[in-house]
């Protein structure tokens, strides 16, 4: 991976100084992509994982600091066992196959969510990737696995309640954010959802307070680097007022 220069970003229609620092993606539409192309759903998931490589690379090259991907939600356990099996195998394969290149490129991998619920092999692959890349100072690549915002907020609230009982003091906003999985990450700037669904599906509800939202009808396996650039261009056109005036 080579960092893109200001000129190279300009050629793509992007302004270097206005790049989002933290992008999140709801990678949706694998199943419908498969159906549209006459494949089994499993093929859609595989195509979805394949898509990741160029998006991670572009994030890193373009100076984005953090990329947070929704890979498996707390609600996705409702899927049939065979689909869960496919998803777990693909996760193991992704972590084991991509780890060398990601590590070489200084990417720091972290999972967010409740990993304990996954089979041992998934947990091992994730933990190994986290362990190997933990000191890397490049792109922070967060993979949301058995992640749900409501569970995350409840977990934080529980931890803060315990502490408040001990200390007799109410928590601050900072205390609360320290207990979220996203602690230490830059504020979320851009949240992208593919496949035409207009909802957050329990993703980063707290963190998205002032994120710019980008929805596209493109199914995840068709979300190319060019589509990503389109999303960032749109982000750069938005006026972020945070309740104030321009
Ligand atoms: C997203 O694609 C992948 C996961 C939720 C794991 P879907 O599997 O939800 O694809 P659609 O929404 O059925 O098309
Ligand atoms: C959201 O997609 C979760 C992930 C992309 C991992 P879903 O396909 O599970 O969301 P719903 O069911 O359409 O809300
Ligand atoms: Mg879906």
Coordinates of N, CA and C and ligand atoms in Angstrom, one line a residue:
X1 N 0.9 -1.2 0.0 CA 0.0 0.0 0.0 C 0.9 1.2 0.0
X2 N 0.5 2.2 -0.8 CA 1.2 3.5 -0.8 C 0.3 4.6 -0.5
X3 N 0.7 5.5 0.4 CA -0.2 6.6 0.7 C -0.5 7.4 -0.5
X4 N -1.7 7.9 -0.7 CA -2.0 8.7 -1.9 C -1.6 10.2 -1.5
X5 N -1.0 10.9 -2.5 CA -0.6 12.3 -2.3 C -1.9 13.1 -2.4
X6 N -1.7 14.4 -2.0 CA -2.8 15.4 -2.1 C -3.2 15.4 -3.6
X7 N -2.3 15.4 -4.5 CA -2.6 15.6 -5.9 C -3.4 14.3 -6.4
X8 N -2.9 13.2 -5.9 CA -3.6 11.9 -6.4 C -5.1 11.9 -5.8
X9 N -5.2 12.4 -4.6 CA -6.6 12.4 -4.1 C -7.4 13.4 -4.9
X10 N -6.8 14.6 -5.2 CA -7.5 15.6 -6.1 C -8.0 15.0 -7.4
X11 N -7.1 14.2 -8.0 CA -7.4 13.6 -9.3 C -8.7 12.7 -9.1
X12 N -8.9 12.1 -7.9 CA -10.0 11.3 -7.7 C -11.3 12.1 -7.3
X13 N -11.1 13.4 -7.2 CA -12.2 14.3 -6.9 C -12.3 14.5 -5.4
X14 N -11.2 14.1 -4.6 CA -11.3 14.2 -3.1 C -10.4 15.3 -2.6
X15 N -10.8 15.9 -1.5 CA -10.0 16.9 -0.8 C -9.3 16.2 0.4
X16 N -8.0 16.3 0.4 CA -7.2 15.6 1.4 C -7.6 16.1 2.8
X17 N -7.7 17.4 2.9 CA -7.9 18.0 4.2 C -9.3 17.7 4.8
X18 N -10.2 17.2 3.9 CA -11.6 17.0 4.4 C -12.0 15.5 4.4
X19 N -10.9 14.6 4.4 CA -11.2 13.2 4.4 C -11.9 12.8 5.8
X20 N -12.8 11.9 5.8 CA -13.4 11.5 7.1 C -12.3 10.8 7.9
X21 N -12.3 10.9 9.2 CA -11.3 10.2 10.0 C -11.8 8.8 10.3
X22 N -13.1 8.7 10.5 CA -13.6 7.4 11.0 C -14.8 7.1 10.1
X23 N -14.8 6.0 9.4 CA -15.9 5.5 8.5 C -16.4 4.2 9.1
X24 N -17.7 4.1 9.1 CA -18.3 2.8 9.5 C -19.1 2.3 8.3
X25 N -19.2 1.0 8.1 CA -20.0 0.4 7.0 C -20.9 -0.7 7.5
X26 N -22.1 -0.7 7.0 CA -23.1 -1.8 7.2 C -23.1 -2.5 5.9
X27 N -22.4 -3.7 5.9 CA -22.1 -4.4 4.7 C -23.3 -5.3 4.4
X28 N -24.3 -4.7 3.8 CA -25.6 -5.5 3.6 C -25.9 -5.8 2.1
X29 N -26.6 -6.9 1.9 CA -27.0 -7.2 0.6 C -26.3 -8.4 -0.1
X30 N -25.6 -9.1 0.7 CA -24.9 -10.3 0.1 C -25.9 -11.3 -0.5
X31 N -26.9 -11.5 0.3 CA -27.9 -12.5 -0.1 C -28.6 -12.2 -1.4
X32 N -29.0 -10.9 -1.4 CA -29.8 -10.4 -2.6 C -28.9 -10.3 -3.8
X33 N -27.6 -10.0 -3.6 CA -26.6 -10.0 -4.7 C -26.5 -11.4 -5.3
X34 N -26.5 -12.4 -4.4 CA -26.3 -13.8 -4.8 C -27.6 -14.2 -5.6
X35 N -28.7 -13.9 -5.1 CA -30.0 -14.2 -5.8 C -30.0 -13.6 -7.2
X36 N -29.7 -12.3 -7.2 CA -29.7 -11.6 -8.5 C -28.8 -12.3 -9.5
X37 N -27.7 -12.9 -9.1 CA -26.8 -13.5 -10.0 C -26.9 -15.0 -10.1
X38 N -28.0 -15.5 -9.5 CA -28.3 -16.9 -9.6 C -27.3 -17.8 -8.8
X39 N -26.8 -17.3 -7.7 CA -25.9 -18.1 -6.8 C -26.6 -18.4 -5.5
X40 N -26.0 -19.3 -4.7 CA -26.4 -19.5 -3.4 C -26.0 -18.4 -2.5
X41 N -26.7 -18.2 -1.4 CA -26.4 -17.1 -0.4 C -24.9 -17.1 0.0
X42 N -24.4 -18.3 0.2 CA -23.0 -18.5 0.6 C -22.1 -17.8 -0.3
X43 N -22.4 -17.9 -1.6 CA -21.5 -17.2 -2.6 C -21.5 -15.7 -2.5
X44 N -22.7 -15.2 -2.1 CA -22.8 -13.8 -1.8 C -21.9 -13.3 -0.7
X45 N -21.9 -14.1 0.4 CA -21.0 -13.8 1.5 C -19.6 -13.9 1.1
X46 N -19.2 -14.9 0.3 CA -17.8 -15.0 -0.1 C -17.4 -13.8 -1.0
X47 N -18.3 -13.4 -1.9 CA -18.1 -12.2 -2.7 C -17.9 -11.0 -1.9
X48 N -18.7 -10.9 -0.8 CA -18.7 -9.8 0.1 C -17.3 -9.7 0.8
X49 N -16.8 -10.8 1.2 CA -15.5 -10.8 1.9 C -14.4 -10.4 0.9
X50 N -14.5 -10.9 -0.3 CA -13.5 -10.5 -1.4 C -13.4 -9.0 -1.6
X51 N -14.6 -8.4 -1.5 CA -14.7 -7.0 -1.7 C -13.9 -6.1 -0.7
X52 N -13.7 -6.7 0.5 CA -13.1 -6.0 1.6 C -11.7 -5.5 1.3
X53 N -11.0 -6.3 0.6 CA -9.5 -6.0 0.4 C -9.3 -4.6 -0.1
X54 N -9.9 -4.3 -1.3 CA -9.7 -3.0 -1.9 C -10.2 -1.8 -1.1
X55 N -11.3 -2.1 -0.3 CA -11.8 -1.0 0.5 C -10.9 -0.7 1.7
X56 N -10.4 -1.8 2.3 CA -9.4 -1.6 3.4 C -8.2 -0.9 2.9
X57 N -7.7 -1.3 1.8 CA -6.5 -0.7 1.2 C -6.7 0.8 0.9
X58 N -7.9 1.1 0.3 CA -8.1 2.5 -0.1 C -8.3 3.3 1.2
X59 N -8.9 2.8 2.2 CA -9.0 3.5 3.5 C -7.7 3.9 4.0
X60 N -6.8 2.9 4.0 CA -5.5 3.1 4.5 C -4.7 4.1 3.7
X61 N -4.8 3.9 2.4 CA -4.0 4.8 1.5 C -4.5 6.2 1.5
X62 N -5.8 6.4 1.7 CA -6.3 7.8 1.6 C -6.3 8.6 2.9
X63 N -5.7 8.0 3.9 CA -5.5 8.7 5.2 C -6.7 8.6 6.2
X64 N -7.6 7.7 5.9 CA -8.7 7.5 6.9 C -8.1 6.8 8.1
X65 N -8.4 7.2 9.3 CA -7.8 6.7 10.5 C -8.4 5.4 11.0
X66 N -9.7 5.3 10.8 CA -10.4 4.1 11.4 C -11.6 3.7 10.5
X67 N -11.7 2.4 10.3 CA -12.8 1.8 9.5 C -13.4 0.7 10.4
X68 N -14.7 0.9 10.6 CA -15.5 0.0 11.5 C -16.5 -0.8 10.7
X69 N -16.4 -2.1 10.5 CA -17.2 -2.9 9.6 C -18.2 -3.7 10.4
X70 N -19.5 -3.7 10.0 CA -20.5 -4.5 10.7 C -20.4 -5.9 10.0
X71 N -19.9 -6.9 10.6 CA -19.8 -8.2 10.0 C -20.8 -9.2 10.5
X72 N -21.2 -9.0 11.8 CA -22.2 -10.0 12.4 C -22.9 -9.3 13.6
X73 N -24.2 -9.2 13.5 CA -24.9 -8.4 14.6 C -25.4 -9.4 15.6
X74 N -25.8 -8.8 16.8 CA -26.4 -9.6 17.8 C -27.7 -10.3 17.4
X75 N -28.3 -9.8 16.3 CA -29.6 -10.3 15.7 C -29.3 -11.4 14.7
X76 N -28.1 -11.4 14.2 CA -27.8 -12.4 13.1 C -27.8 -13.9 13.5
X77 N -27.9 -14.1 14.8 CA -28.0 -15.5 15.3 C -29.3 -16.1 14.9
X78 N -30.3 -15.3 14.4 CA -31.6 -15.8 14.0 C -31.5 -16.5 12.6
X79 N -30.3 -16.4 12.0 CA -30.2 -17.1 10.7 C -30.1 -18.6 10.8
X80 N -30.4 -19.3 9.7 CA -30.3 -20.8 9.8 C -28.9 -21.3 10.1
X81 N -28.7 -22.4 10.8 CA -27.4 -22.9 11.2 C -26.4 -23.0 10.0
X82 N -26.9 -23.5 8.8 CA -26.0 -23.6 7.8 C -25.4 -22.3 7.3
X83 N -26.2 -21.3 7.4 CA -25.7 -19.9 7.0 C -24.7 -19.4 8.0
X84 N -25.0 -19.7 9.3 CA -24.1 -19.3 10.4 C -22.7 -20.0 10.2
X85 N -22.8 -21.3 9.8 CA -21.6 -22.0 9.6 C -20.7 -21.4 8.4
X86 N -21.4 -21.0 7.4 CA -20.7 -20.4 6.3 C -20.1 -19.1 6.7
X87 N -20.8 -18.3 7.5 CA -20.3 -17.0 8.0 C -19.0 -17.2 8.9
X88 N -19.1 -18.2 9.7 CA -18.0 -18.5 10.6 C -16.8 -18.9 9.9
X89 N -17.0 -19.8 8.9 CA -15.8 -20.3 8.1 C -15.2 -19.1 7.3
X90 N -16.0 -18.2 6.8 CA -15.5 -17.1 6.1 C -14.7 -16.2 7.0
X91 N -15.2 -16.0 8.2 CA -14.5 -15.2 9.2 C -13.1 -15.7 9.5
X92 N -13.1 -17.0 9.7 CA -11.8 -17.7 10.0 C -10.9 -17.5 8.8
X93 N -11.4 -17.8 7.7 CA -10.6 -17.7 6.4 C -10.1 -16.2 6.3
X94 N -11.0 -15.3 6.5 CA -10.6 -13.8 6.3 C -9.4 -13.5 7.2
X95 N -9.6 -13.8 8.5 CA -8.6 -13.4 9.5 C -7.3 -14.1 9.2
X96 N -7.3 -15.4 8.9 CA -6.1 -16.2 8.6 C -5.4 -15.8 7.3
X97 N -6.2 -15.5 6.3 CA -5.6 -15.3 5.0 C -5.1 -13.8 4.8
X98 N -5.8 -12.9 5.4 CA -5.5 -11.5 5.1 C -4.5 -10.9 6.2
X99 N -4.3 -11.7 7.3 CA -3.5 -11.1 8.4 C -2.1 -10.7 8.0
X100 N -1.4 -11.5 7.2 CA 0.0 -11.1 6.8 C 0.0 -9.8 6.1
X101 N -0.8 -9.7 5.1 CA -0.8 -8.4 4.3 C -1.2 -7.2 5.2
X102 N -2.3 -7.4 6.0 CA -2.7 -6.3 6.8 C -1.6 -5.9 7.8
X103 N -0.9 -6.9 8.4 CA 0.1 -6.6 9.3 C 1.3 -5.9 8.6
X104 N 1.6 -6.4 7.4 CA 2.7 -5.7 6.6 C 2.3 -4.2 6.4
X105 N 1.1 -4.0 6.3 CA 0.6 -2.6 6.0 C 0.3 -1.8 7.2
X106 N 0.7 -2.3 8.3 CA 0.6 -1.6 9.6 C -0.8 -1.4 10.1
X107 N -1.7 -2.2 9.6 CA -3.1 -2.1 10.0 C -3.3 -2.7 11.4
X108 N -4.0 -2.1 12.3 CA -4.3 -2.6 13.6 C -5.7 -3.1 13.7
X109 N -5.8 -4.4 13.9 CA -7.1 -5.1 13.8 C -7.7 -5.2 15.3
X110 N -9.0 -4.9 15.4 CA -9.7 -5.1 16.7 C -11.1 -5.5 16.4
X111 N -11.6 -6.4 17.3 CA -13.0 -6.7 17.1 C -13.8 -5.9 18.2
X112 N -15.0 -5.6 17.8 CA -15.9 -5.0 18.8 C -17.2 -5.9 18.9
X113 N -17.6 -6.1 20.1 CA -18.8 -7.0 20.3 C -18.4 -8.1 21.2
X114 N -19.4 -9.0 21.4 CA -19.2 -10.1 22.5 C -18.7 -11.4 21.8
X115 N -17.4 -11.5 21.8 CA -16.8 -12.6 21.0 C -17.1 -14.0 21.6
X116 N -17.3 -14.0 23.0 CA -17.5 -15.3 23.7 C -18.5 -16.2 23.0
X117 N -19.5 -15.7 22.4 CA -20.6 -16.5 21.8 C -20.1 -17.3 20.6
X118 N -19.0 -17.0 20.0 CA -18.6 -17.7 18.8 C -17.8 -19.0 19.1
X119 N -17.8 -19.9 18.1 CA -17.1 -21.1 18.3 C -15.6 -20.8 18.5
X120 N -14.9 -21.7 19.2 CA -13.5 -21.5 19.5 C -12.6 -21.1 18.3
X121 N -12.8 -21.7 17.2 CA -11.9 -21.4 16.0 C -12.0 -20.0 15.6
X122 N -13.3 -19.5 15.6 CA -13.5 -18.1 15.2 C -12.7 -17.2 16.2
X123 N -13.0 -17.5 17.5 CA -12.3 -16.6 18.6 C -10.8 -16.6 18.4
X124 N -10.3 -17.8 18.2 CA -8.8 -17.9 18.0 C -8.3 -17.1 16.9
X125 N -9.0 -17.2 15.7 CA -8.5 -16.5 14.6 C -8.6 -15.0 14.8
X126 N -9.6 -14.5 15.5 CA -9.8 -13.1 15.8 C -8.7 -12.6 16.8
X127 N -8.6 -13.4 17.9 CA -7.6 -13.1 18.9 C -6.2 -13.0 18.4
X128 N -5.9 -14.0 17.5 CA -4.5 -14.0 16.9 C -4.3 -12.8 16.0
X129 N -5.3 -12.4 15.3 CA -5.1 -11.2 14.4 C -5.0 -9.9 15.3
X130 N -5.7 -9.9 16.4 CA -5.6 -8.7 17.3 C -4.3 -8.7 17.9
X131 N -3.8 -9.8 18.4 CA -2.5 -9.9 19.1 C -1.4 -9.5 18.2
X132 N -1.4 -10.1 17.0 CA -0.3 -9.8 16.1 C -0.2 -8.3 15.6
X133 N -1.3 -7.7 15.5 CA -1.3 -6.3 14.9 C -1.5 -5.2 16.0
X134 N -1.5 -5.6 17.2 CA -1.9 -4.6 18.3 C -1.0 -3.4 18.4
X135 N 0.3 -3.6 18.0 CA 1.2 -2.4 18.1 C 1.3 -1.6 16.8
X136 N 0.5 -2.0 15.8 CA 0.6 -1.3 14.5 C -0.1 0.1 14.6
X137 N 0.5 1.1 14.0 CA 0.0 2.5 14.1 C -0.7 3.0 12.9
X138 N -1.0 2.1 11.9 CA -1.7 2.5 10.7 C -3.2 2.5 10.9
X139 N -3.9 2.2 9.8 CA -5.4 2.1 9.9 C -5.9 1.3 11.0
X140 N -6.9 1.8 11.8 CA -7.5 1.0 12.8 C -8.7 0.3 12.2
X141 N -8.6 -1.0 12.0 CA -9.7 -1.7 11.4 C -10.4 -2.5 12.4
X142 N -11.7 -2.1 12.6 CA -12.5 -2.7 13.7 C -13.6 -3.5 13.0
X143 N -13.7 -4.8 13.5 CA -14.7 -5.7 12.9 C -15.7 -5.9 14.0
X144 N -17.0 -5.5 13.7 CA -18.1 -5.7 14.6 C -18.6 -7.2 14.5
X145 N -18.4 -7.9 15.6 CA -18.8 -9.3 15.6 C -19.6 -9.6 16.8
X146 N -20.8 -10.1 16.6 CA -21.8 -10.2 17.6 C -21.9 -8.9 18.4
X147 N -22.0 -7.9 17.5 CA -22.1 -6.5 18.0 C -23.6 -6.0 17.9
X148 N -24.0 -5.3 18.9 CA -25.3 -4.6 18.9 C -25.2 -3.4 19.8
X149 N -25.7 -2.3 19.3 CA -25.5 -1.1 20.1 C -26.2 -1.1 21.4
X150 N -27.4 -1.8 21.4 CA -28.2 -1.8 22.7 C -27.4 -2.6 23.7
X151 N -26.8 -3.7 23.3 CA -26.0 -4.5 24.2 C -24.8 -3.7 24.7
X152 N -24.2 -3.0 23.8 CA -23.0 -2.2 24.1 C -23.4 -1.1 25.2
X153 N -24.5 -0.5 25.0 CA -24.9 0.6 25.9 C -25.3 0.1 27.2
X154 N -26.0 -1.1 27.2 CA -26.3 -1.7 28.5 C -25.1 -2.2 29.3
X155 N -24.2 -2.7 28.6 CA -22.9 -3.1 29.2 C -22.2 -2.0 29.8
X156 N -22.1 -0.8 29.1 CA -21.5 0.4 29.6 C -22.3 0.9 30.9
X157 N -23.6 0.9 30.7 CA -24.4 1.4 31.9 C -24.2 0.5 33.1
X158 N -24.1 -0.8 32.9 CA -23.9 -1.7 34.0 C -22.5 -1.4 34.7
X159 N -21.5 -1.2 33.9 CA -20.2 -1.0 34.5 C -20.2 0.3 35.3
X160 N -20.9 1.3 34.7 CA -20.9 2.6 35.4 C -21.7 2.6 36.6
X161 N -22.8 1.8 36.6 CA -23.6 1.7 37.8 C -22.8 1.1 39.0
X162 N -22.1 0.1 38.7 CA -21.2 -0.6 39.7 C -20.3 0.5 40.3
X163 N -19.6 1.2 39.4 CA -18.6 2.2 39.8 C -19.3 3.3 40.7
X164 N -20.5 3.7 40.2 CA -21.2 4.8 40.9 C -21.6 4.3 42.3
X165 N -21.9 3.1 42.5 CA -22.3 2.6 43.8 C -21.0 2.6 44.7
X166 N -19.9 2.2 44.1 CA -18.6 2.3 44.9 C -18.2 3.7 45.3
X167 N -18.3 4.6 44.3 CA -17.7 5.9 44.5 C -18.7 6.9 45.0
X168 N -20.0 6.6 44.7 CA -21.1 7.6 45.1 C -21.1 8.8 44.1
X169 N -20.4 8.7 43.0 CA -20.4 9.8 42.0 C -21.1 9.3 40.7
X170 N -21.8 10.3 40.0 CA -22.4 10.0 38.8 C -21.4 10.0 37.6
X171 N -21.5 9.2 36.6 CA -20.5 9.2 35.5 C -20.7 10.4 34.6
X172 N -19.6 10.8 34.0 CA -19.6 11.9 33.0 C -19.7 11.3 31.6
X173 N -19.9 12.1 30.6 CA -19.9 11.7 29.2 C -18.6 10.9 28.8
X174 N -17.5 11.4 29.3 CA -16.2 10.8 29.1 C -16.2 9.4 29.7
X175 N -16.7 9.3 30.9 CA -16.7 8.0 31.6 C -17.5 7.0 30.8
X176 N -18.6 7.4 30.2 CA -19.5 6.6 29.5 C -18.8 6.1 28.2
X177 N -18.2 7.1 27.5 CA -17.6 6.7 26.2 C -16.4 5.8 26.4
X178 N -15.8 5.9 27.6 CA -14.7 5.0 27.9 C -15.1 3.5 28.0
X179 N -16.4 3.3 28.3 CA -16.9 2.0 28.4 C -17.5 1.4 27.1
X180 N -17.5 2.2 26.1 CA -18.0 1.7 24.8 C -16.9 1.0 24.1
X181 N -17.3 0.1 23.2 CA -16.3 -0.7 22.4 C -15.4 0.2 21.6
X182 N -16.0 1.4 21.2 CA -15.3 2.3 20.3 C -14.3 3.3 21.0
X183 N -14.1 3.0 22.3 CA -13.3 3.9 23.1 C -11.9 4.0 22.5
X184 N -11.4 5.2 22.3 CA -10.1 5.4 21.7 C -10.1 5.7 20.2
X185 N -11.3 5.5 19.6 CA -11.4 5.7 18.2 C -11.8 7.2 17.9
X186 N -11.4 7.7 16.8 CA -11.9 9.1 16.5 C -13.5 9.1 16.4
X187 N -14.1 10.2 16.5 CA -15.5 10.3 16.4 C -16.0 9.8 15.0
X188 N -17.1 9.2 15.0 CA -17.6 8.7 13.7 C -18.0 9.8 12.8
X189 N -17.4 9.8 11.6 CA -17.8 10.9 10.6 C -18.8 10.4 9.6
X190 N -18.6 9.2 9.1 CA -19.4 8.8 7.9 C -19.9 7.3 8.1
X191 N -21.2 7.1 8.0 CA -21.7 5.8 8.2 C -22.4 5.4 6.8
X192 N -21.9 4.3 6.2 CA -22.4 3.9 4.9 C -23.2 2.6 5.1
X193 N -24.4 2.6 4.4 CA -25.1 1.3 4.4 C -25.4 1.0 2.9
X194 N -25.1 -0.2 2.5 CA -25.4 -0.7 1.2 C -26.7 -1.4 1.1
X195 N -27.2 -1.7 0.0 CA -28.4 -2.6 -0.3 C -29.7 -1.9 -0.2
X196 N -29.8 -0.6 -0.1 CA -31.0 0.1 -0.1 C -31.9 0.1 1.1
X197 N -31.4 -0.5 2.2 CA -32.2 -0.5 3.4 C -31.9 0.8 4.1
X198 N -33.0 1.5 4.7 CA -32.8 2.8 5.3 C -32.9 2.6 6.8
X199 N -32.1 1.9 7.4 CA -32.1 1.7 8.9 C -30.7 1.4 9.4
X200 N -30.5 1.6 10.7 CA -29.2 1.3 11.3 C -29.0 -0.1 11.9
X201 N -30.1 -0.8 12.0 CA -30.0 -2.2 12.5 C -29.1 -2.4 13.7
X202 N -29.3 -1.5 14.7 CA -28.6 -1.7 15.9 C -27.1 -1.4 15.8
X203 N -26.7 -0.6 14.9 CA -25.3 -0.3 14.7 C -24.9 1.1 15.2
X204 N -24.0 1.2 16.1 CA -23.3 2.5 16.5 C -24.3 3.6 16.7
X205 N -25.4 3.2 17.4 CA -26.5 4.2 17.7 C -26.0 5.4 18.4
X206 N -25.2 5.2 19.4 CA -24.6 6.4 20.2 C -23.6 7.1 19.3
X207 N -22.7 6.4 18.7 CA -21.6 6.9 18.0 C -22.0 7.7 16.7
X208 N -23.2 7.4 16.2 CA -23.7 8.0 15.0 C -24.4 9.3 15.2
X209 N -24.3 9.8 16.5 CA -25.1 11.0 16.8 C -24.9 12.1 15.8
X210 N -23.7 12.4 15.3 CA -23.4 13.4 14.4 C -22.7 12.9 13.1
X211 N -22.8 11.6 12.9 CA -22.2 11.1 11.7 C -23.0 11.5 10.5
X212 N -22.4 11.6 9.3 CA -23.1 11.8 8.1 C -23.5 10.4 7.6
X213 N -24.8 10.3 7.2 CA -25.3 9.0 6.8 C -25.3 8.9 5.2
X214 N -24.9 7.8 4.7 CA -24.9 7.6 3.3 C -25.5 6.2 2.9
X215 N -26.6 6.3 2.2 CA -27.3 5.0 1.8 C -27.2 4.8 0.3
X216 N -26.9 3.6 -0.1 CA -26.8 3.3 -1.5 C -27.6 2.1 -1.8
X217 N -28.2 2.0 -3.0 CA -28.9 0.8 -3.4 C -28.0 -0.4 -3.8
X218 N -26.7 -0.1 -4.0 CA -25.7 -1.1 -4.5 C -25.6 -2.2 -3.4
X219 N -25.6 -3.4 -3.8 CA -25.4 -4.5 -2.9 C -24.0 -4.6 -2.5
X220 N -23.7 -5.1 -1.3 CA -22.3 -5.0 -0.7 C -21.3 -5.6 -1.7
X221 N -21.5 -6.7 -2.3 CA -20.4 -7.3 -3.1 C -20.1 -6.4 -4.4
X222 N -21.0 -5.5 -4.7 CA -20.8 -4.5 -5.8 C -20.3 -3.2 -5.3
X223 N -20.0 -3.1 -4.0 CA -19.6 -1.8 -3.5 C -18.1 -1.7 -3.7
X224 N -17.7 -1.2 -4.8 CA -16.3 -1.1 -5.2 C -15.6 0.1 -4.6
X225 N -14.3 0.2 -4.9 CA -13.6 1.4 -4.5 C -14.2 2.7 -5.1
X226 N -14.7 2.6 -6.3 CA -15.3 3.7 -7.0 C -16.6 4.1 -6.3
X227 N -17.3 3.1 -5.8 CA -18.6 3.5 -5.0 C -18.2 4.1 -3.7
X228 N -17.1 3.7 -3.1 CA -16.6 4.2 -1.9 C -16.2 5.7 -2.1
X229 N -15.5 5.9 -3.2 CA -15.1 7.3 -3.5 C -16.3 8.2 -3.7
X230 N -17.3 7.7 -4.3 CA -18.6 8.4 -4.5 C -19.2 8.8 -3.1
X231 N -19.1 7.9 -2.2 CA -19.7 8.1 -0.9 C -18.9 9.2 -0.2
X232 N -17.5 9.2 -0.3 CA -16.7 10.2 0.4 C -16.9 11.5 -0.3
X233 N -17.0 11.5 -1.6 CA -17.3 12.8 -2.3 C -18.6 13.5 -1.7
X234 N -19.6 12.6 -1.6 CA -20.9 13.1 -1.1 C -20.7 13.7 0.3
X235 N -19.9 12.9 1.1 CA -19.6 13.4 2.5 C -18.9 14.7 2.5
X236 N -18.0 14.9 1.5 CA -17.3 16.2 1.5 C -18.1 17.4 1.0
X237 N -19.3 17.0 0.4 CA -20.2 18.1 0.0 C -21.1 18.5 1.1
X238 N -21.2 17.7 2.2 CA -22.2 18.0 3.3 C -21.7 19.2 4.1
X239 N -22.6 19.9 4.7 CA -22.3 20.9 5.7 C -22.5 20.4 7.1
X240 N -21.5 20.3 7.9 CA -21.7 19.7 9.2 C -21.8 20.8 10.2
X241 N -23.0 21.0 10.7 CA -23.2 22.2 11.6 C -23.3 21.9 13.1
X242 N -23.5 20.7 13.4 CA -23.5 20.3 14.8 C -24.5 21.1 15.6
X243 N -25.5 21.5 15.0 CA -26.5 22.3 15.7 C -26.2 23.8 15.7
X244 N -25.0 24.2 15.2 CA -24.7 25.6 15.2 C -25.0 26.2 13.8
X245 N -24.4 27.3 13.5 CA -24.6 27.9 12.2 C -23.4 27.8 11.3
X246 N -23.5 27.9 10.0 CA -22.4 27.8 9.1 C -21.3 28.8 9.4
Ligands
LIG1 C1 -25.1 -8.9 5.0 O1 -25.8 -9.5 3.9 C2 -24.2 -9.9 5.7 C3 -24.6 -10.2 7.1 C4 -25.7 -9.7 7.7 C5 -23.8 -11.1 7.8 P1 -27.2 -10.2 4.1 O2 -26.9 -11.7 4.3 O3 -28.0 -9.5 5.2 O4 -27.8 -10.0 2.7 P2 -29.3 -9.7 2.4 O5 -29.7 -8.6 3.2 O6 -30.1 -11.0 2.8 O7 -29.4 -9.4 0.9
LIG2 C1 -27.1 -5.7 9.3 O1 -27.6 -6.4 8.2 C2 -26.0 -6.5 9.9 C3 -24.8 -6.7 9.2 C4 -24.5 -6.2 8.0 C5 -23.8 -7.5 9.8 P1 -28.9 -7.3 8.4 O2 -29.2 -7.8 7.1 O3 -28.7 -8.3 9.5 O4 -30.0 -6.2 8.9 P2 -31.6 -6.2 8.8 O5 -32.1 -7.6 9.3 O6 -32.0 -6.0 7.3 O7 -32.0 -5.1 9.6
LIG3 MG1 -29.3 -8.0 5.1

